[in-house]
Amino acid sequence: MAKTTKKTKPALDIVQKCPTGIKELDGITMGSKDNKLLTAVEDTGRIISESRSEATLLQAGALQNAIFNSANFSSIATDAKGVIQIFNVGAERMLGYTAAEVMNKITPADISDPQEVIARAEQLSRELGTKITPGFEALVFKASRGIEDIYELTYIRKDGSRFPAVVSVTALRDEQDAIIGYLLIGTDNTARKQIEAEQKQLSQRLRDHQFYTRSLFESNIDAIMTTDPAGIITDVNKQMEVLTDCTRDELIGAPFKNYFTDPDRAETGINQVLREKKVTDYELTARSRDGKETVVSFNATTFYDRDRKLQGVFAAARDVTERKRLDQVLQEKNVELENARAVAEKTNLTKSDFLANMSHELRTPLNSIIGFSEVLQDQMFGPINEKQQEYVNNILTSGRHLLSLINDILDLSKVESGNMNLELTVFLLRELLAASMILLREKALKSRIELRLDLAPEADIQIVADQRKLKQIMFNLLSNAVKFTPAGGTVNVSAKKDGDFIEITVADTGIGIREEDIPKLFHPFTQLESVYTKEFEGTGLGLALNRQMVELHGGRIWVKSDIGAGSRFSFTIPLTQAGATELPANQPEIAPSGGNTVLVIEDDPLTLDTLGNALQRKGYRALRASSGLEGVELAQRDLPDLIVLDLVMPGMSGFDVADRLRDENSVAKVPILVLTSMDLSAADRARLAGKVWRIEGKGSLSTNEFLNLVENAVGAK
C-alpha cells in the first residue's frame, strides 16, 4: 500500500507503460476536488493499491491510459524538475503541440503567460512568507508542499494564441514519499470566461440603468411614489418627503391615503388607476406633518414585472396650488371684465341709437345753412360785393365739411347699432367708378394730380351692391389719395375679377404710411400722430366707415404702403351675392330709339365718361373705347355715324387709328372728329389731312360747342 503525507488525501498507485513492461509509481497524492478526472484517477489508484497481480496492474494501466488520453482534458506529467514526460491528446488539441515536440524538452512554464507566472510567484511569496522563483516552481510550489492547488492560468499555444485555463496540480511521489514529478490537469476556460464577461457587462448595465432610473426619480420636480396594489407606499423621492415633511423610511410601508386631507378620495384614485390602468390630472390636497396643505395634480399608471404580473402604481404629483389661485383670480377678473364690457356695450348702443335717431334733427338745419349759402353764392337775390362773396364761400365750405363729418358719424353709428341696411341694386361698375372720380376731378386738377381708371375686361360688368355706399367708399379713398399726393402725382383706380369677388384698388404716389401706423387706420376717430395731423385736415372716420360698409357687403379692405412711394387701398365686393352678370365688351348704353351712333375713342376715363354722358343726354347712341385697338374693333363691328378721336393714347395712337380706319372700306367714309390737347405741328396736320373731318382743342371746347360739332358732323354725313 502506498504512503500518504496527509490522511485526508488518498494514496494512489500510478503505473507508467515502459518498453520492458509496466513500471509502478507508488504513493502519488492528488487533490480531491469534485472533478471527474480526479475521481477516475482515485478509482484507478484504489484498484492498483488493492491488486498487486500483474494482470490487475495491466487492467489499471489501461484505465489510466484512457483517462490521460482524453481529448477533454489537458494532462501533462513532468519529472521532479518540471520537464514534461507525458503530454496527452487533450493537451495536443488545446496547445497545438505534438507530444514529441515537448516531451523531455520544455516545462509547463514555457507554455504559460510569463507575466502571470511572475505575478503568481510574487503572490505566493507574500502568502507563504518565502521567496519563490518565477518559473516552474511557482506553478507547483503549493502542490510540492502537499497543499491542494487549483488556479487559473493563461496558456500559450504553438501558434502564439492564448486561452484561459483552469489547472489542477498534484505532486507524484514514490514509496519513500519523495517527489518524482507533477501532474498538471487543465481545462479550457474560454467559454466560462466569456460567460463571466457577459454577466459582468449585464450586471454593469443593470447597475447603470438602476442608477439612471434613480437619478430621474430623484431629480424630478414632481413628488413621485410607488405603491403596491393595496395602496401601501413602496418607494418615494425627495420631493415626496418635502411634500409630506416625512422621511423616506417613515413613508415606505405606510398607506398612501394617510397623507391627504380626503383619504377616501385618495383611495378612490388608487382604485381608479388599478381599474383603468392610468389616471391624469387627478387633484388631491396633501397635508404635511406640520399641517400645511398643498393642492397637487396626480398622473398615475400601473407597472408590472417582466412576467406582466401587476406590481403596483407609479404616481407623480405636481404642486398646482399657485396655478389654482391664479385661475381663481383670473376667473374673478374675467367676470369683472365681462360685466364692464356689457355696461360699455349698452352705453355704446344707447349712444348709437341716439345718434341714429337724431339724424334728421342734425341734418335739417345744416342743410338750410348750406342751401341759403348756395343761393347767396349764385346771387339769385341780387349782386354781392367781393368781401361778401368771400364770406359766403367760407360759410359754404365749412357747412359742407361739417355736413360730411355729421354724415360719417351718423353712418358709423348706424353700423354700430345695427341700423344700417344695404339697398342692393344692379348697376355698371364702370359708371360708378367714373362718377366717383368726377367728384374729385376738379380738386385733382387744381393740384395737378392725374386721375386714371384701369378697368380689366372681366370687371366691366354689372354688379349687385349698395350703389350709394359703394360710391361713398370710393369717394373716401379717392379723397385721401388726392389729399396725400403731392402736385404732379398720380391716383390710379383699378378693378379686376378675383374668383367670386370684384377687387377694387385706389393707388396713389403720395407720401405713404409707416408700417407701424397701418393697424390704426381703420379705427374710428383715429388719426396718425405725425406731421400728417398738422398738415392735413380730417376726422379719422372715413376709413373706419369704409371698413364697416365693405364688411357689411361681405368683403374685406386692406392697405399696402411704403414711405415716400405711395399707398394702395384695396377692397372686395362679392359677386355671388346676386349673380353678377358680365356684359359684352363695351356694351353701349341704350339711347333713345332712332339716335345716331357716335364712337368715342379716348384713354382718359373722365373725358370718356363726360363725352359719353353728354352724347347720351342729347339722344345719341354712345360707344366708348378706352384704347386705339379697341376703337378700331368697335368701328368695324358697329359702323358708327361719327368717330370722336383722341390722338395721344398708349399702344395704338390716334394717328395710327386714323390710318387703319381709312384702310377699312366699311368705315372709310365715317367722319372723324379729333379732340386733342396737343399743339400740332405742320407735319402732324399734314399726316391727318384727308383722313379726319375736323381737329379741335379740348381745352377751348365747351360741352355745348362739342355737341354742336357732333350734330354738324352727323348732319353733313
Short mmCIF file of N, CA and C in Angstrom, two decimals, residues 163-252:
data_model
loop_
_atom_site.label_atom_id
_atom_site.label_comp_id
_atom_site.label_asym_id
_atom_site.label_seq_id
_atom_site.Cartn_x
_atom_site.Cartn_y
_atom_site.Cartn_z
N PHE A 163 -5.29 31.28 -24.41
CA PHE A 163 -6.60 30.93 -23.89
C PHE A 163 -6.51 30.71 -22.39
N PRO A 164 -7.56 31.08 -21.66
CA PRO A 164 -7.55 30.89 -20.21
C PRO A 164 -7.81 29.41 -19.86
N ALA A 165 -7.11 28.92 -18.87
CA ALA A 165 -7.26 27.51 -18.45
C ALA A 165 -7.37 27.47 -16.93
N VAL A 166 -8.07 26.43 -16.45
CA VAL A 166 -8.09 26.11 -15.02
C VAL A 166 -7.18 24.88 -14.83
N VAL A 167 -6.17 25.04 -14.01
CA VAL A 167 -5.14 24.00 -13.85
C VAL A 167 -5.20 23.42 -12.44
N SER A 168 -5.22 22.09 -12.35
CA SER A 168 -5.15 21.38 -11.06
C SER A 168 -3.79 20.67 -11.00
N VAL A 169 -2.99 20.94 -9.97
CA VAL A 169 -1.63 20.42 -9.87
C VAL A 169 -1.55 19.41 -8.72
N THR A 170 -0.96 18.27 -8.99
CA THR A 170 -0.76 17.23 -7.97
C THR A 170 0.68 16.74 -8.04
N ALA A 171 1.31 16.58 -6.90
CA ALA A 171 2.68 16.06 -6.84
C ALA A 171 2.65 14.54 -6.94
N LEU A 172 3.57 13.95 -7.70
CA LEU A 172 3.71 12.50 -7.84
C LEU A 172 4.84 12.03 -6.92
N ARG A 173 4.59 11.07 -6.05
CA ARG A 173 5.57 10.63 -5.05
C ARG A 173 5.82 9.13 -5.17
N ASP A 174 7.02 8.72 -4.73
CA ASP A 174 7.35 7.29 -4.71
C ASP A 174 7.03 6.72 -3.33
N GLU A 175 7.47 5.47 -3.07
CA GLU A 175 7.14 4.80 -1.82
C GLU A 175 7.77 5.48 -0.62
N GLN A 176 8.86 6.17 -0.81
CA GLN A 176 9.51 6.89 0.28
C GLN A 176 8.96 8.32 0.42
N ASP A 177 7.87 8.59 -0.28
CA ASP A 177 7.22 9.91 -0.23
C ASP A 177 8.05 11.01 -0.87
N ALA A 178 8.97 10.59 -1.70
CA ALA A 178 9.77 11.60 -2.40
C ALA A 178 9.07 12.01 -3.69
N ILE A 179 9.15 13.29 -4.03
CA ILE A 179 8.50 13.79 -5.24
C ILE A 179 9.30 13.35 -6.45
N ILE A 180 8.62 12.65 -7.32
CA ILE A 180 9.28 12.21 -8.54
C ILE A 180 8.74 12.95 -9.78
N GLY A 181 7.73 13.79 -9.56
CA GLY A 181 7.17 14.55 -10.68
C GLY A 181 5.86 15.24 -10.28
N TYR A 182 5.23 15.83 -11.32
CA TYR A 182 3.98 16.56 -11.08
C TYR A 182 2.99 16.25 -12.20
N LEU A 183 1.73 16.24 -11.83
CA LEU A 183 0.66 16.05 -12.80
C LEU A 183 -0.17 17.33 -12.86
N LEU A 184 -0.23 17.94 -14.06
CA LEU A 184 -1.00 19.18 -14.27
C LEU A 184 -2.16 18.86 -15.21
N ILE A 185 -3.35 18.90 -14.67
CA ILE A 185 -4.56 18.63 -15.45
C ILE A 185 -5.28 19.96 -15.71
N GLY A 186 -5.48 20.31 -16.98
CA GLY A 186 -6.10 21.62 -17.32
C GLY A 186 -7.33 21.50 -18.19
N THR A 187 -8.21 22.46 -18.04
CA THR A 187 -9.40 22.57 -18.90
C THR A 187 -9.45 23.97 -19.52
N ASP A 188 -9.96 24.05 -20.77
CA ASP A 188 -10.08 25.33 -21.47
C ASP A 188 -11.21 26.14 -20.80
N ASN A 189 -10.86 27.33 -20.30
CA ASN A 189 -11.82 28.15 -19.54
C ASN A 189 -12.40 29.30 -20.37
N THR A 190 -12.20 29.23 -21.70
CA THR A 190 -12.61 30.34 -22.57
C THR A 190 -14.11 30.59 -22.48
N ALA A 191 -14.91 29.53 -22.63
CA ALA A 191 -16.37 29.69 -22.62
C ALA A 191 -16.84 30.28 -21.30
N ARG A 192 -16.29 29.77 -20.19
CA ARG A 192 -16.72 30.28 -18.89
C ARG A 192 -16.31 31.75 -18.72
N LYS A 193 -15.13 32.09 -19.20
CA LYS A 193 -14.68 33.49 -19.12
C LYS A 193 -15.60 34.41 -19.92
N GLN A 194 -15.99 33.92 -21.11
CA GLN A 194 -16.89 34.73 -21.92
C GLN A 194 -18.22 34.95 -21.21
N ILE A 195 -18.71 33.86 -20.61
CA ILE A 195 -19.97 33.97 -19.87
C ILE A 195 -19.81 34.94 -18.70
N GLU A 196 -18.69 34.83 -18.00
CA GLU A 196 -18.45 35.73 -16.87
C GLU A 196 -18.36 37.18 -17.34
N ALA A 197 -17.70 37.40 -18.50
CA ALA A 197 -17.57 38.77 -19.02
C ALA A 197 -18.94 39.33 -19.40
N GLU A 198 -19.76 38.47 -20.04
CA GLU A 198 -21.10 38.91 -20.43
C GLU A 198 -21.95 39.20 -19.19
N GLN A 199 -21.82 38.31 -18.20
CA GLN A 199 -22.57 38.54 -16.96
C GLN A 199 -22.11 39.82 -16.26
N LYS A 200 -20.82 40.06 -16.32
CA LYS A 200 -20.29 41.28 -15.71
C LYS A 200 -20.81 42.52 -16.44
N GLN A 201 -20.85 42.42 -17.80
CA GLN A 201 -21.34 43.54 -18.60
C GLN A 201 -22.82 43.79 -18.33
N LEU A 202 -23.58 42.69 -18.27
CA LEU A 202 -25.00 42.82 -17.98
C LEU A 202 -25.23 43.40 -16.60
N SER A 203 -24.42 42.94 -15.64
CA SER A 203 -24.55 43.46 -14.27
C SER A 203 -24.24 44.94 -14.23
N GLN A 204 -23.22 45.36 -15.00
CA GLN A 204 -22.87 46.78 -15.03
C GLN A 204 -23.97 47.60 -15.68
N ARG A 205 -24.54 47.06 -16.77
CA ARG A 205 -25.64 47.76 -17.43
C ARG A 205 -26.84 47.87 -16.51
N LEU A 206 -27.09 46.80 -15.77
CA LEU A 206 -28.20 46.84 -14.82
C LEU A 206 -27.97 47.88 -13.74
N ARG A 207 -26.73 47.94 -13.25
CA ARG A 207 -26.41 48.95 -12.22
C ARG A 207 -26.54 50.36 -12.80
N ASP A 208 -26.06 50.52 -14.06
CA ASP A 208 -26.18 51.84 -14.70
C ASP A 208 -27.64 52.23 -14.88
N HIS A 209 -28.44 51.27 -15.32
CA HIS A 209 -29.86 51.53 -15.53
C HIS A 209 -30.54 51.89 -14.21
N GLN A 210 -30.18 51.15 -13.17
CA GLN A 210 -30.78 51.43 -11.86
C GLN A 210 -30.37 52.82 -11.38
N PHE A 211 -29.09 53.16 -11.62
CA PHE A 211 -28.61 54.49 -11.21
C PHE A 211 -29.32 55.58 -12.00
N TYR A 212 -29.46 55.36 -13.34
CA TYR A 212 -30.13 56.34 -14.19
C TYR A 212 -31.59 56.51 -13.77
N THR A 213 -32.25 55.38 -13.54
CA THR A 213 -33.66 55.43 -13.13
C THR A 213 -33.81 56.16 -11.81
N ARG A 214 -32.92 55.86 -10.90
CA ARG A 214 -33.00 56.51 -9.58
C ARG A 214 -32.72 58.01 -9.71
N SER A 215 -31.78 58.35 -10.59
CA SER A 215 -31.46 59.77 -10.79
C SER A 215 -32.69 60.51 -11.32
N LEU A 216 -33.36 59.90 -12.31
CA LEU A 216 -34.59 60.51 -12.82
C LEU A 216 -35.65 60.61 -11.73
N PHE A 217 -35.74 59.58 -10.96
CA PHE A 217 -36.71 59.51 -9.87
C PHE A 217 -36.48 60.65 -8.88
N GLU A 218 -35.21 60.87 -8.54
CA GLU A 218 -34.90 61.86 -7.51
C GLU A 218 -34.85 63.28 -8.04
N SER A 219 -34.46 63.44 -9.31
CA SER A 219 -34.29 64.80 -9.84
C SER A 219 -35.59 65.39 -10.37
N ASN A 220 -36.66 64.61 -10.39
CA ASN A 220 -37.93 65.10 -10.91
C ASN A 220 -38.49 66.20 -10.03
N ILE A 221 -39.10 67.22 -10.64
CA ILE A 221 -39.66 68.32 -9.85
C ILE A 221 -40.96 67.92 -9.18
N ASP A 222 -41.54 66.82 -9.65
CA ASP A 222 -42.79 66.34 -9.05
C ASP A 222 -42.49 65.41 -7.88
N ALA A 223 -43.45 65.31 -6.97
CA ALA A 223 -43.37 64.33 -5.89
C ALA A 223 -43.77 62.98 -6.48
N ILE A 224 -42.85 61.99 -6.40
CA ILE A 224 -43.07 60.69 -7.02
C ILE A 224 -43.09 59.60 -5.96
N MET A 225 -43.98 58.64 -6.16
CA MET A 225 -44.05 57.50 -5.24
C MET A 225 -44.53 56.28 -6.00
N THR A 226 -44.25 55.13 -5.44
CA THR A 226 -44.82 53.87 -5.93
C THR A 226 -45.53 53.21 -4.77
N THR A 227 -46.62 52.52 -5.09
CA THR A 227 -47.35 51.77 -4.08
C THR A 227 -47.58 50.35 -4.59
N ASP A 228 -47.87 49.44 -3.64
CA ASP A 228 -48.29 48.11 -4.07
C ASP A 228 -49.78 48.16 -4.42
N PRO A 229 -50.36 47.10 -4.93
CA PRO A 229 -51.78 47.14 -5.33
C PRO A 229 -52.73 47.49 -4.19
N ALA A 230 -52.27 47.33 -2.93
CA ALA A 230 -53.12 47.65 -1.79
C ALA A 230 -53.01 49.11 -1.38
N GLY A 231 -52.16 49.89 -2.10
CA GLY A 231 -52.01 51.31 -1.77
C GLY A 231 -50.98 51.59 -0.71
N ILE A 232 -50.11 50.62 -0.40
CA ILE A 232 -49.04 50.83 0.57
C ILE A 232 -47.82 51.36 -0.17
N ILE A 233 -47.23 52.44 0.35
CA ILE A 233 -46.10 53.08 -0.31
C ILE A 233 -44.88 52.15 -0.29
N THR A 234 -44.25 51.98 -1.46
CA THR A 234 -43.05 51.14 -1.56
C THR A 234 -41.79 51.95 -1.87
N ASP A 235 -41.94 53.14 -2.38
CA ASP A 235 -40.77 53.99 -2.64
C ASP A 235 -41.23 55.42 -2.86
N VAL A 236 -40.35 56.38 -2.56
CA VAL A 236 -40.64 57.81 -2.76
C VAL A 236 -39.37 58.52 -3.16
N ASN A 237 -39.52 59.73 -3.73
CA ASN A 237 -38.35 60.57 -3.98
C ASN A 237 -38.30 61.72 -2.98
N LYS A 238 -37.29 62.56 -3.12
CA LYS A 238 -37.08 63.66 -2.16
C LYS A 238 -38.26 64.63 -2.15
N GLN A 239 -38.85 64.88 -3.34
CA GLN A 239 -39.96 65.83 -3.41
C GLN A 239 -41.16 65.33 -2.61
N MET A 240 -41.33 64.02 -2.56
CA MET A 240 -42.43 63.47 -1.75
C MET A 240 -42.14 63.67 -0.27
N GLU A 241 -40.88 63.56 0.11
CA GLU A 241 -40.51 63.82 1.50
C GLU A 241 -40.79 65.29 1.85
N VAL A 242 -40.48 66.19 0.93
CA VAL A 242 -40.73 67.62 1.18
C VAL A 242 -42.23 67.88 1.27
N LEU A 243 -43.00 67.25 0.38
CA LEU A 243 -44.44 67.47 0.36
C LEU A 243 -45.11 67.06 1.66
N THR A 244 -44.65 65.94 2.23
CA THR A 244 -45.29 65.41 3.44
C THR A 244 -44.56 65.75 4.73
N ASP A 245 -43.33 66.29 4.58
CA ASP A 245 -42.48 66.57 5.75
C ASP A 245 -42.18 65.29 6.53
N CYS A 246 -42.08 64.17 5.80
CA CYS A 246 -41.74 62.88 6.41
C CYS A 246 -40.54 62.30 5.68
N THR A 247 -39.77 61.44 6.41
CA THR A 247 -38.61 60.82 5.80
C THR A 247 -39.04 59.66 4.92
N ARG A 248 -38.10 59.22 4.10
CA ARG A 248 -38.37 58.09 3.21
C ARG A 248 -38.72 56.84 4.00
N ASP A 249 -37.99 56.61 5.09
CA ASP A 249 -38.25 55.43 5.92
C ASP A 249 -39.63 55.48 6.56
N GLU A 250 -40.07 56.71 6.90
CA GLU A 250 -41.39 56.85 7.51
C GLU A 250 -42.51 56.61 6.48
N LEU A 251 -42.26 57.00 5.26
CA LEU A 251 -43.29 56.88 4.23
C LEU A 251 -43.43 55.45 3.71
N ILE A 252 -42.29 54.79 3.49
CA ILE A 252 -42.34 53.42 2.95
C ILE A 252 -43.01 52.50 3.96
#
